[in-house]
Amino acid sequence: MKLHLLTVLLATLGFASAARKCVIPKILQGTWFSWEFGEPTATTIDARSYERQGPTQGRVWTECVDSEKVGSNHTFILKGADCYSCVKAFPRTLNVFEKFETPCITLDRNEQPTIERICRTLRKDQQLITLFNKNFHPMSCRSSLEGVWHFAYQNRFRFTGECDSPDARIQSCQTPGSQFLIQNQKFNITYRQCQGMDGTFNGVVEYSCLGDWFIGKNHYFAVVNTKESREDEKYRCFLKNRDDDLYIGGSITAECNTLKTVEKSPERYRVTPVKSEVVEPGCRFPQNFTGDWINTANIDAEVQVNETHIIETYYPDRARFRRTIYVCREQRDSRIMTARLTVDGCQKDYVCFDFIPRHHNVIRYRKGMAVIKDDFSTVCSWVQFPNREEWRYDLFLNAKPTPVRCPVAGKFNFTQKGESPFKTRILGGVTLSPRPDIRCKQNISDFSVCDTDQKEMAIDANYCLSVDHLGRPVDIYSDPDYRMKCIGYWQENLKSYLVTYDDLDPLSKYRCWVYQRADLNRVLMSQATGAFCDVRQDVTSWNYTEGAVVALDMVEYERERDQCPMHFDDGENPWQEGENYITVFPWLIYRSGVPSSLGGTMNAFVVSLAALLLKLLF
Ligand SMILES: *[C@@H]1O[C@H](CO)[C@@H](O)[C@H](O)[C@H]1NC(C)=O
Ligand SMILES: *[C@@H]1O[C@H](CO)[C@@H](O)[C@H](O)[C@H]1NC(C)=O
Ligand SMILES: *[C@@H]1O[C@H](CO)[C@@H](O)[C@H](O)[C@H]1NC(C)=O
Ligand SMILES: *[C@@H]1O[C@H](CO)[C@@H](O)[C@H](O)[C@H]1NC(C)=O
Ligand SMILES: *[C@@H]1O[C@H](CO)[C@@H](O)[C@H](O)[C@H]1NC(C)=O
Ligand SMILES: *[C@@H]1O[C@H](CO)[C@@H](O)[C@H](O)[C@H]1NC(C)=O
Ligand SMILES: *[C@@H]1O[C@H](CO)[C@@H](O)[C@H](O)[C@H]1NC(C)=O
């Protein structure tokens, strides 16, 4: 009984697999238009058969007898009246597939129509044939073409030379927020006649997009002119190259195989992006925003701000750039509504910025989500700002920062912990004078902010602490390993942040720090991996999980001759003016006659002079 059942089962299975030997996927089924054997051809494909029809070919009906699928590539064996042919099909989009096809081969009596046998005659250099779906579903043009361009064009088959009329336009603009609307599935080419060039014409051609695909660096997209009734004039193929934004190639037939390179395309458009819309500014950014900035959220971008515009330029690779322009439209309290001109001059949308007044070299801001409506209360409603549980303001940092007084100053001895700690190195090549052989009683890691204005942090990972018999430090020859200029600090979320600038830092010229005073003479600091401090970064953070590279625990150790008063500012009021502040002198009697700006060395000199005088007198 069991055996019997099994046989029945096997038999049905065998039958099923024989019947399903050929699988033509849904994406290839339908009626298609193509240009084959030099004439317009219609192809009808269903689950079992493949039928081709053309004026001189007549009607050729074939049955699919075998198939194979590798990735998204399909291979079919089609059985005609007496012969077999092999078709390799490459679906490109819902509306387009391309194929290689062999002629129909008659087999010997004892030969089997296997895929290997029939497809053997496929040649490597065969032309791909493009088939366009007659019942197409237009697709969004966004991935194919987006922007507004002026163009000049050549058509080797219709006229010689290049037709360059100032009004010629390619216009492919998407309506933001209306992904599924019909406008997003079309673009326009406005042709203008050029004098003395027959074959050029005045007219607008509107194309619907049929999708796009890549072959290597070649970016193809297929289109259909819905207003054209002649089928062979309806479908077109275009080619862009990822490395070349200047040219677009176009076919003059319903074929993509004529487009091998952009330069050798039958029709070639030389395009220049156009800013199509001019938005009148309606307000002004604060005057001290003007200048060049670095956006820490996108460190590769350049940000230029003038009174009315913010221009952010981003270089995805060497040859190309993307530019976004924000125009000031309306301001209320700290919020400024801007019109955002998106890629290549298409429609604008609106984005709200929430700015904190500039302090030092820092602009802090939040950016809302983009909205199409030109209405302050919608665009700048607080709901538009991403409402994460923990957030921080984003930063613009001055591209040419002027140093400010460091919020942490003095002479500190530190211990460090981190993934990339401060190390001994020779700054800027070889030290000028050779370091005499000094015996050090004690080496420490030194953090000093001791220059006259206290604007520069000097870090020496291994500093010789010994002093000579006069109490002067012996290690006067060694340069610090790191020098960083303080360029801004503030307090946010009860944490104090500092940004430093170091021209020689290979990873990031700008570094963010979190700092905190732990005791009367103890300061904790943590340095971030880059210009931006992670929300989770704390003064004790030292590894990447909190976005930090090293944490310092610093204890003040000013010696008598160092002339380096300690200073600490938690950044609560970063707008406070604090430029002329050094009025600290060790003893009151020396105050008279010493101008404050002369600073440390002068001070030390006066002090020793006074000491000498005192010695002589008593
Ligand atoms: C599909 O065919 C193309 C062109 O012949 C080939 O480059 C590609 O590797 C094939 N894909 C797979 C998954 O075999
Ligand atoms: C194309 O041009 C026509 C006529 O100038 C215009 O009505 C239509 O909105 C344009 N379409 C697009 C997508 O630009
Ligand atoms: C700001 O820059 C834009 C774009 O470069 C320019 O059109 C505008 O005139 C500038 N505004 C001022 C006040 O300089
Ligand atoms: C920039 O200007 C604002 C007022 O518009 C002022 O509050 C702020 O202190 C200024 N910042 C600097 C660094 O000058
Ligand atoms: C201090 O460091 C120097 C090298 O810079 C080394 O020669 C010396 O032995 C060290 N002294 C002590 C006490 O560790
Ligand atoms: C990173 O530092 C945090 C806090 O200091 C610690 O909890 C965590 O284990 C560290 N992670 C790694 C991978 O060392
Ligand atoms: C350096 O700091 C440590 C604590 O971190 C302290 O014990 C030591 O005395 C300090 N050295 C000097 C010279 O101040």
XYZ file of C-alpha atoms and ligand atoms in Angstrom:
716
model
C 0.000 0.000 0.000
C 2.721 2.414 1.066
C 4.790 1.607 -1.969
C 1.835 2.189 -4.204
C 1.169 5.607 -2.668
C 4.805 6.557 -3.127
C 4.724 5.621 -6.804
C 1.639 7.730 -7.344
C 3.291 10.621 -5.527
C 6.479 10.308 -7.542
C 4.512 10.083 -10.751
C 2.593 13.294 -10.016
C 5.767 15.049 -8.974
C 7.462 13.933 -12.178
C 4.559 15.144 -14.227
C 4.460 18.471 -12.417
C 8.167 19.096 -12.952
C 7.908 18.155 -16.622
C 5.041 20.573 -17.088
C 6.853 23.324 -15.213
C 10.174 22.850 -16.906
C 9.883 26.306 -18.359
C 9.118 29.216 -16.066
C 8.551 32.620 -17.598
C 8.383 35.097 -14.736
C 5.585 37.645 -14.415
C 7.969 40.542 -14.979
C 8.560 39.349 -18.557
C 4.960 38.610 -19.411
C 2.990 41.105 -21.466
C 3.202 42.787 -24.844
C 6.398 44.549 -25.780
C 7.699 46.865 -28.422
C 11.198 46.572 -29.857
C 13.230 47.327 -32.942
C 14.443 44.003 -34.383
C 15.655 42.946 -37.815
C 15.453 46.627 -38.772
C 11.745 46.943 -38.238
C 9.246 47.624 -35.443
C 8.445 44.383 -33.704
C 5.743 43.388 -31.243
C 6.362 40.575 -28.794
C 3.725 38.871 -26.707
C 4.862 36.736 -23.820
C 2.712 34.671 -21.496
C 3.524 31.916 -19.029
C 4.198 29.316 -21.775
C 4.744 30.964 -25.106
C 6.678 33.666 -26.856
C 5.285 35.259 -29.979
C 6.931 37.776 -32.246
C 5.340 39.772 -35.008
C 6.666 42.263 -37.539
C 5.845 43.595 -41.007
C 8.318 41.395 -42.858
C 8.880 38.712 -40.223
C 5.231 37.860 -40.079
C 4.024 36.074 -36.988
C 6.396 33.657 -35.269
C 4.944 31.627 -32.438
C 7.285 29.647 -30.204
C 6.781 27.546 -27.140
C 9.046 27.737 -24.149
C 10.467 24.295 -23.365
C 13.248 24.960 -20.900
C 14.451 27.776 -18.700
C 17.127 28.687 -16.243
C 17.502 31.557 -13.802
C 20.797 32.923 -12.471
C 20.317 35.939 -10.222
C 17.883 38.062 -12.174
C 19.121 36.767 -15.538
C 16.807 34.365 -17.353
C 17.580 31.928 -20.130
C 14.854 30.277 -22.225
C 14.783 27.626 -24.903
C 12.027 28.387 -27.390
C 10.723 25.713 -29.737
C 9.553 26.957 -33.105
C 8.109 24.971 -35.985
C 11.198 22.845 -36.508
C 13.926 24.572 -34.656
C 15.050 25.891 -31.318
C 16.350 29.277 -30.264
C 17.938 30.556 -27.082
C 16.883 33.813 -25.456
C 18.740 35.399 -22.557
C 16.580 38.035 -20.901
C 17.706 40.727 -18.455
C 14.831 42.515 -16.737
C 15.897 46.168 -16.226
C 12.788 47.758 -14.784
C 9.106 46.909 -14.654
C 8.781 48.407 -18.124
C 11.963 47.403 -19.870
C 13.892 44.220 -20.470
C 16.800 43.484 -22.720
C 17.664 40.270 -24.488
C 20.201 38.337 -26.506
C 18.751 35.874 -28.978
C 20.210 33.181 -31.186
C 18.861 32.323 -34.633
C 16.596 29.275 -34.767
C 18.714 26.128 -34.828
C 17.671 22.814 -36.290
C 18.974 19.881 -34.274
C 20.100 16.465 -35.461
C 17.686 13.665 -34.763
C 19.615 12.333 -31.744
C 20.359 15.726 -30.140
C 18.549 17.015 -27.083
C 17.451 20.659 -26.914
C 19.451 21.452 -23.773
C 20.360 24.991 -22.758
C 24.058 24.278 -23.281
C 23.506 23.027 -26.814
C 21.192 25.754 -28.057
C 22.809 28.729 -26.329
C 26.242 27.725 -27.568
C 25.745 29.837 -30.645
C 25.290 33.036 -28.634
C 28.124 35.368 -29.487
C 29.871 37.571 -26.983
C 29.658 40.650 -29.191
C 25.971 40.295 -29.947
C 23.769 43.408 -29.715
C 21.364 43.690 -26.829
C 17.801 44.250 -27.930
C 15.634 46.477 -25.754
C 11.957 45.684 -25.289
C 9.579 48.336 -23.965
C 6.342 47.389 -22.275
C 3.338 48.556 -24.267
C 1.228 48.650 -21.129
C 3.815 50.598 -19.198
C 3.509 51.895 -15.663
C 5.330 55.225 -15.449
C 7.831 55.424 -12.628
C 9.258 58.301 -10.631
C 11.941 60.189 -12.528
C 13.831 61.012 -9.386
C 16.458 58.324 -9.782
C 16.775 58.879 -13.527
C 17.037 62.613 -13.856
C 16.422 65.445 -11.456
C 17.085 69.093 -12.005
C 16.848 71.881 -14.530
C 19.463 72.258 -17.210
C 20.156 74.421 -20.166
C 21.415 72.303 -23.016
C 23.132 72.477 -26.361
C 22.798 69.411 -28.519
C 24.191 67.505 -31.441
C 22.492 64.965 -33.634
C 24.885 63.264 -36.011
C 22.051 62.010 -38.174
C 19.996 65.160 -38.586
C 22.407 68.093 -38.678
C 26.037 68.972 -38.322
C 27.368 71.091 -35.499
C 25.894 71.903 -32.149
C 22.584 73.672 -31.708
C 22.943 75.994 -28.746
C 19.946 78.169 -28.015
C 19.742 80.019 -24.703
C 16.144 78.904 -24.130
C 16.662 75.168 -24.562
C 15.841 73.395 -21.314
C 15.665 69.980 -19.783
C 13.342 70.206 -16.832
C 12.840 67.344 -14.414
C 11.466 68.564 -11.149
C 9.797 66.502 -8.489
C 7.126 67.861 -6.229
C 8.396 67.221 -2.727
C 6.068 65.182 -0.618
C 4.034 63.948 -3.559
C 5.992 60.888 -4.420
C 3.153 59.162 -6.188
C 1.746 62.017 -8.170
C 1.932 61.979 -11.916
C 4.158 65.106 -12.021
C 6.997 63.133 -10.562
C 6.900 60.654 -13.408
C 7.521 63.128 -16.215
C 10.147 65.469 -17.471
C 10.326 68.011 -20.294
C 12.790 68.750 -23.002
C 12.232 72.149 -24.592
C 13.927 72.266 -27.998
C 14.681 75.531 -29.751
C 15.445 76.009 -33.398
C 18.925 77.111 -34.349
C 19.245 79.407 -37.341
C 20.779 77.846 -40.386
C 20.513 74.340 -38.979
C 17.929 72.236 -40.726
C 16.612 69.500 -38.542
C 16.408 71.613 -35.419
C 12.943 72.615 -34.289
C 10.907 74.489 -31.717
C 8.870 72.361 -29.376
C 8.391 70.752 -26.001
C 8.660 66.986 -25.696
C 7.276 65.492 -22.536
C 8.586 62.111 -21.512
C 7.315 59.706 -18.874
C 9.973 57.756 -17.061
C 10.091 53.987 -17.376
C 12.853 53.404 -14.853
C 16.628 53.324 -14.811
C 19.466 50.835 -14.428
C 23.219 50.711 -14.214
C 25.687 48.745 -16.276
C 29.066 49.495 -14.766
C 29.349 53.254 -14.628
C 26.752 53.728 -17.343
C 23.441 54.915 -15.999
C 20.639 54.166 -18.471
C 17.072 55.328 -18.251
C 14.177 54.616 -20.541
C 11.345 56.988 -21.367
C 8.147 57.120 -23.352
C 6.602 60.079 -25.111
C 2.953 59.637 -24.264
C 1.792 62.234 -26.810
C 3.390 60.346 -29.695
C 1.175 57.879 -31.539
C 3.806 56.295 -33.825
C 5.198 53.478 -31.790
C 8.720 53.591 -33.190
C 8.959 57.273 -32.231
C 7.540 56.763 -28.785
C 10.228 54.991 -26.799
C 13.687 56.347 -26.169
C 16.696 55.477 -24.116
C 19.079 57.892 -22.377
C 22.528 57.463 -20.939
C 24.388 59.327 -18.247
C 27.812 58.561 -16.873
C 28.461 58.661 -13.183
C 31.811 60.395 -13.757
C 30.543 62.973 -16.157
C 27.822 65.452 -15.219
C 28.304 67.505 -18.347
C 26.793 65.291 -21.017
C 23.705 63.156 -21.508
C 23.382 60.793 -24.436
C 20.073 60.012 -26.139
C 18.915 57.441 -28.651
C 16.945 58.358 -31.778
C 15.303 54.951 -31.988
C 13.625 52.619 -29.525
C 16.965 51.041 -28.683
C 19.498 51.313 -25.890
C 22.285 49.444 -27.666
C 23.145 52.514 -29.725
C 24.295 54.124 -26.480
C 27.690 52.683 -25.687
C 29.230 55.862 -24.317
C 27.748 59.295 -23.770
C 30.134 60.840 -26.309
C 29.255 58.428 -29.108
C 25.491 58.590 -28.634
C 23.371 59.519 -31.677
C 22.062 62.532 -29.816
C 24.292 64.257 -27.306
C 23.193 66.936 -24.864
C 25.747 69.215 -23.279
C 24.019 70.327 -20.095
C 24.610 73.097 -17.579
C 22.517 73.256 -14.413
C 20.115 76.167 -14.179
C 18.844 77.826 -11.080
C 15.281 78.192 -12.180
C 13.751 79.935 -9.242
C 14.851 83.111 -7.593
C 13.642 83.496 -4.043
C 13.630 87.005 -2.656
C 15.041 87.086 0.855
C 12.527 88.310 3.431
C 14.809 88.656 6.424
C 18.440 88.804 7.419
C 20.563 86.412 9.380
C 22.383 87.960 12.352
C 25.274 90.021 11.051
C 27.932 88.031 12.834
C 26.873 84.810 11.031
C 28.480 86.058 7.828
C 31.533 84.072 6.807
C 32.754 80.580 6.016
C 31.802 77.746 8.317
C 32.259 74.046 8.853
C 29.163 71.991 9.467
C 30.186 69.428 12.061
C 27.266 67.184 11.123
C 28.751 66.911 7.634
C 32.425 67.695 7.917
C 33.049 67.441 4.180
C 30.627 70.233 3.432
C 31.521 73.875 3.049
C 29.058 76.370 4.433
C 29.018 79.978 3.331
C 26.749 82.454 5.020
C 26.016 86.000 3.999
C 23.259 88.256 5.281
C 20.508 86.436 3.424
C 21.792 83.084 2.179
C 23.274 79.922 3.637
C 25.011 77.933 0.919
C 26.079 74.430 1.757
C 28.312 72.691 -0.756
C 29.066 69.041 -0.427
C 31.556 67.065 -2.500
C 30.466 63.406 -2.774
C 33.591 62.737 -4.839
C 36.252 64.688 -6.624
C 34.417 65.563 -9.766
C 30.987 66.459 -8.495
C 29.368 68.646 -5.926
C 25.909 69.057 -4.486
C 24.726 72.436 -3.383
C 21.837 73.381 -1.150
C 20.872 76.995 -0.699
C 18.799 78.340 2.168
C 17.306 81.796 1.782
C 16.151 83.712 4.853
C 12.392 84.241 4.576
C 10.954 85.133 7.947
C 12.174 85.404 11.504
C 10.386 85.225 14.832
C 12.186 84.816 18.171
C 15.118 82.441 17.608
C 13.463 80.687 14.702
C 14.167 81.533 11.088
C 12.158 80.096 8.244
C 14.257 79.561 5.130
C 13.391 78.596 1.581
C 15.501 75.654 0.536
C 16.460 75.508 -3.106
C 17.008 71.845 -3.746
C 19.116 70.036 -6.274
C 19.909 71.828 -9.457
C 17.287 74.506 -9.197
C 14.066 72.557 -8.906
C 11.205 73.613 -6.681
C 11.832 75.065 -3.305
C 10.651 73.848 0.030
C 10.875 75.364 3.467
C 13.045 74.528 6.442
C 13.100 76.113 9.855
C 16.302 76.857 11.738
C 16.383 77.508 15.451
C 19.556 79.487 16.113
C 21.382 80.382 19.287
C 23.205 83.730 18.973
C 26.761 83.258 17.834
C 29.437 83.102 20.494
C 33.173 82.772 19.889
C 33.563 80.821 16.633
C 30.448 78.771 17.089
C 26.877 78.925 15.795
C 24.580 76.413 17.417
C 21.361 75.492 15.669
C 18.627 72.975 15.173
C 17.097 72.268 11.795
C 13.485 71.270 11.309
C 12.010 68.979 8.714
C 11.376 70.247 5.192
C 7.823 71.327 4.405
C 6.316 72.447 1.083
C 4.047 75.113 2.555
C 5.241 78.704 2.728
C 3.806 79.405 6.146
C 5.803 80.254 9.234
C 3.511 78.647 11.778
C 3.592 75.329 9.912
C 7.256 75.283 8.974
C 8.522 76.532 12.311
C 6.081 74.798 14.605
C 8.111 73.080 17.301
C 6.680 69.772 16.090
C 8.894 70.029 13.013
C 12.009 69.613 15.099
C 13.030 66.001 15.559
C 11.982 65.196 19.051
C 14.454 62.668 20.263
C 14.769 61.970 23.936
C 18.326 63.205 24.043
C 19.550 65.782 21.592
C 22.117 68.471 21.176
C 22.344 71.511 19.000
C 24.256 71.069 15.759
C 27.263 73.255 15.145
C 28.664 75.521 12.519
C 32.321 76.196 13.347
C 34.196 79.084 11.855
C 36.415 77.942 8.990
C 38.995 80.551 9.937
C 38.694 80.583 13.696
C 40.167 83.296 15.892
C 41.354 81.792 19.171
C 39.567 82.720 22.375
C 40.668 82.434 25.948
C 40.512 78.826 27.062
C 37.933 78.063 29.720
C 40.491 75.852 31.424
C 43.853 77.515 31.994
C 46.828 76.991 34.233
C 49.434 74.312 34.603
C 48.201 70.824 35.184
C 49.685 67.423 35.669
C 47.477 64.751 34.172
C 46.895 61.068 33.852
C 45.115 59.783 30.791
C 43.082 56.844 29.669
C 41.910 56.243 26.147
C 42.018 54.548 22.807
C 44.308 57.141 21.348
C 46.177 58.805 24.226
C 48.540 61.752 23.877
C 51.994 60.494 22.964
C 55.463 61.951 22.870
C 56.265 63.211 19.411
C 58.246 65.951 17.795
C 55.954 68.690 16.634
C 56.632 70.027 13.169
C 59.729 67.962 12.511
C 63.026 68.250 14.348
C 63.374 70.460 17.405
C 65.561 73.490 16.711
C 68.157 73.168 19.445
C 69.351 69.749 20.496
C 68.062 68.779 23.877
C 70.928 68.671 26.410
C 71.266 65.511 28.357
C 69.167 66.248 31.371
C 68.605 63.871 34.192
C 65.027 63.993 35.210
C 64.023 63.214 38.741
C 60.405 63.043 37.726
C 58.522 62.922 34.462
C 54.888 63.958 34.289
C 52.288 64.534 31.613
C 51.800 68.242 31.365
C 48.807 70.253 30.257
C 49.486 73.966 30.166
C 47.568 76.983 29.073
C 50.174 79.563 29.932
C 50.638 81.831 26.953
C 49.919 85.492 27.593
C 46.311 85.383 26.495
C 45.733 81.813 27.599
C 44.347 80.909 24.187
C 46.444 77.851 23.448
C 46.585 74.480 25.122
C 50.002 72.820 25.140
C 50.154 69.147 25.948
C 53.373 67.336 26.691
C 52.931 63.643 27.280
C 56.325 63.274 28.948
C 57.559 66.420 30.610
C 60.675 66.660 32.747
C 59.695 68.244 35.988
C 63.155 68.892 37.439
C 64.310 72.419 38.164
C 67.841 73.739 38.462
C 69.319 75.191 41.631
C 67.642 78.540 40.953
C 64.274 76.857 40.705
C 64.048 77.310 36.921
C 62.696 74.400 34.952
C 65.538 72.546 33.226
C 63.339 71.262 30.441
C 63.190 74.528 28.543
C 64.174 72.983 25.242
C 61.465 70.502 24.653
C 58.457 71.655 22.722
C 55.019 70.437 23.672
C 53.771 67.449 21.719
C 50.418 69.024 20.948
C 49.253 72.602 20.586
C 45.583 73.371 20.278
C 43.846 76.689 20.092
C 40.639 77.152 21.988
C 37.994 78.499 19.635
C 34.761 78.226 21.568
C 33.069 76.892 24.648
C 29.614 76.777 26.152
C 27.367 74.896 28.494
C 24.530 72.694 27.331
C 22.507 70.031 29.143
C 24.563 70.865 32.252
C 27.737 69.807 30.472
C 30.541 72.145 29.498
C 31.813 71.844 25.944
C 34.995 73.170 24.403
C 36.089 73.161 20.775
C 39.775 73.320 19.944
C 41.558 73.808 16.660
C 44.825 72.154 15.692
C 46.166 72.572 12.164
C 48.387 69.526 12.485
C 45.748 67.075 13.628
C 45.539 64.523 10.827
C 42.140 63.190 11.832
C 40.171 66.268 12.601
C 41.422 69.829 12.897
C 38.502 70.591 15.132
C 38.019 68.630 18.317
C 35.202 68.784 20.760
C 35.824 68.287 24.464
C 33.628 67.834 27.501
C 35.120 69.373 30.642
C 34.232 69.801 34.257
C 35.814 71.044 37.424
C 35.973 68.172 39.875
C 37.602 69.959 42.772
C 39.227 73.283 43.585
C 42.326 72.388 41.575
C 41.257 69.317 39.638
C 39.701 69.292 36.165
C 38.371 66.360 34.159
C 38.274 66.484 30.360
C 37.335 64.097 27.592
C 38.311 64.566 23.963
C 35.936 63.495 21.190
C 36.881 61.674 18.007
C 36.027 64.725 15.947
C 34.492 68.142 15.841
C 31.261 66.987 17.357
C 30.579 65.687 20.862
C 28.234 62.752 21.137
C 25.243 63.286 23.432
C 26.455 60.410 25.542
C 29.967 61.768 25.924
C 30.848 62.602 29.497
C 34.007 63.903 31.164
C 35.124 60.365 31.875
C 34.389 58.971 28.400
C 37.424 57.461 26.775
C 36.291 55.076 24.025
C 34.328 55.061 20.785
C 31.099 53.841 22.359
C 30.669 57.350 23.714
C 32.408 59.029 20.804
C 35.557 59.824 22.764
C 39.226 58.996 22.271
C 40.860 59.977 25.548
C 39.923 61.141 29.044
C 42.228 63.320 31.154
C 42.306 63.675 34.906
C 44.203 66.866 35.612
C 45.598 68.292 38.850
C 46.971 71.801 39.034
C 50.659 72.112 39.947
C 51.778 75.649 39.274
C 55.311 76.209 40.474
C 56.668 79.448 41.711
C 58.237 80.543 38.446
C 55.621 79.333 36.057
C 53.550 82.518 36.142
C 50.563 80.585 35.015
C 47.474 81.395 37.017
C 44.682 78.918 37.035
C 41.447 79.892 35.373
C 38.175 78.057 34.963
C 34.982 78.994 33.176
C 32.106 76.535 32.981
C 30.755 78.191 29.823
C 27.428 79.185 31.275
C 27.616 82.568 29.644
C 29.757 82.209 26.549
C 28.793 85.679 25.300
C 30.603 87.360 28.156
C 33.407 89.572 26.945
C 36.643 88.493 28.507
C 39.584 89.748 26.542
C 41.558 92.005 28.912
C 41.695 89.864 31.947
C 45.300 89.136 32.887
C 45.930 91.226 35.940
C 47.375 88.542 38.124
C 50.701 89.257 39.836
C 52.431 87.191 42.437
C 53.152 89.965 44.911
C 51.418 93.233 45.289
C 54.554 95.404 45.419
C 55.523 94.566 41.827
C 52.244 95.683 40.388
C 53.274 99.268 39.707
C 54.749 100.007 36.332
C 54.366 96.586 34.733
C 51.981 96.705 31.833
C 49.758 93.683 31.887
C 50.159 92.878 28.225
C 53.861 92.133 28.481
C 53.041 88.873 30.068
C 54.998 85.995 31.500
C 58.572 86.420 30.304
C 58.657 90.100 31.123
C 57.096 89.398 34.462
C 59.695 86.774 35.271
C 62.433 89.154 34.286
C 61.094 91.898 36.554
C 60.693 89.441 39.368
C 64.327 88.283 39.154
C 65.517 91.877 38.841
C 63.583 92.794 41.957
C 64.949 89.756 43.771
C 68.489 90.812 42.811
C 67.868 94.349 44.052
C 66.472 93.051 47.313
C 69.533 90.843 47.740
C 71.900 93.760 47.114
C 70.030 96.051 49.472
C 69.823 93.701 52.427
C 23.657 38.532 -15.754
O 24.149 38.830 -17.059
C 25.080 39.888 -17.131
C 25.390 40.190 -18.585
O 25.709 39.025 -19.277
C 26.322 39.494 -16.341
O 27.243 40.560 -16.351
C 25.895 39.202 -14.915
O 27.002 38.761 -14.172
C 24.804 38.128 -14.880
N 24.318 37.991 -13.507
C 24.347 36.832 -12.869
C 23.829 36.822 -11.468
O 24.794 35.840 -13.388
C 6.190 70.299 -19.433
O 5.832 71.381 -20.240
C 4.429 71.617 -20.290
C 4.206 72.705 -21.286
O 5.195 73.662 -21.243
C 3.954 71.986 -18.896
O 2.577 72.198 -18.899
C 4.272 70.867 -17.953
O 3.935 71.214 -16.628
C 5.743 70.544 -18.005
N 5.978 69.349 -17.219
C 7.035 69.199 -16.423
C 7.151 67.882 -15.725
O 7.852 70.065 -16.280
C 24.333 86.290 -0.648
O 24.708 85.250 -1.526
C 23.810 85.037 -2.612
C 24.254 83.825 -3.373
O 25.621 83.862 -3.647
C 23.747 86.279 -3.484
O 22.829 86.070 -4.540
C 23.310 87.455 -2.618
O 23.329 88.615 -3.392
C 24.209 87.614 -1.412
N 23.639 88.632 -0.547
C 24.353 89.627 -0.032
C 23.634 90.590 0.833
O 25.549 89.732 -0.267
C 26.575 88.046 17.558
O 25.455 88.901 17.555
C 24.507 88.637 18.579
C 23.357 89.615 18.418
O 22.925 89.612 17.107
C 25.149 88.828 19.953
O 24.221 88.472 20.954
C 26.362 87.926 20.058
O 27.040 88.175 21.252
C 27.315 88.180 18.883
N 28.398 87.229 18.983
C 29.672 87.564 18.741
C 30.674 86.473 18.891
O 30.002 88.668 18.420
C 61.957 60.788 32.023
O 61.895 60.628 30.582
C 63.156 60.556 29.921
C 62.901 60.446 28.445
O 62.235 61.573 27.994
C 63.932 59.361 30.443
O 65.226 59.340 29.827
C 64.058 59.439 31.951
O 64.659 58.265 32.431
C 62.687 59.596 32.617
N 62.851 59.767 34.055
C 62.125 59.143 34.962
C 62.421 59.444 36.384
O 61.238 58.370 34.630
C 33.831 52.239 26.949
O 33.705 53.037 28.108
C 32.544 52.753 28.871
C 32.453 53.762 29.992
O 33.678 54.268 30.368
C 32.646 51.308 29.394
O 31.491 51.019 30.155
C 32.718 50.383 28.205
O 32.903 49.064 28.636
C 33.895 50.762 27.309
N 33.814 49.966 26.079
C 34.857 49.330 25.559
C 34.604 48.573 24.308
O 35.970 49.360 26.065
C 50.575 64.702 39.604
O 49.273 64.163 39.868
C 49.194 63.137 40.805
C 47.757 62.700 40.930
O 47.189 62.503 39.695
C 49.767 63.561 42.149
O 49.763 62.476 43.033
C 51.173 64.082 41.932
O 51.674 64.570 43.132
C 51.188 65.169 40.874
N 52.547 65.618 40.684
C 52.922 66.883 40.828
C 54.343 67.201 40.551
O 52.143 67.747 41.160
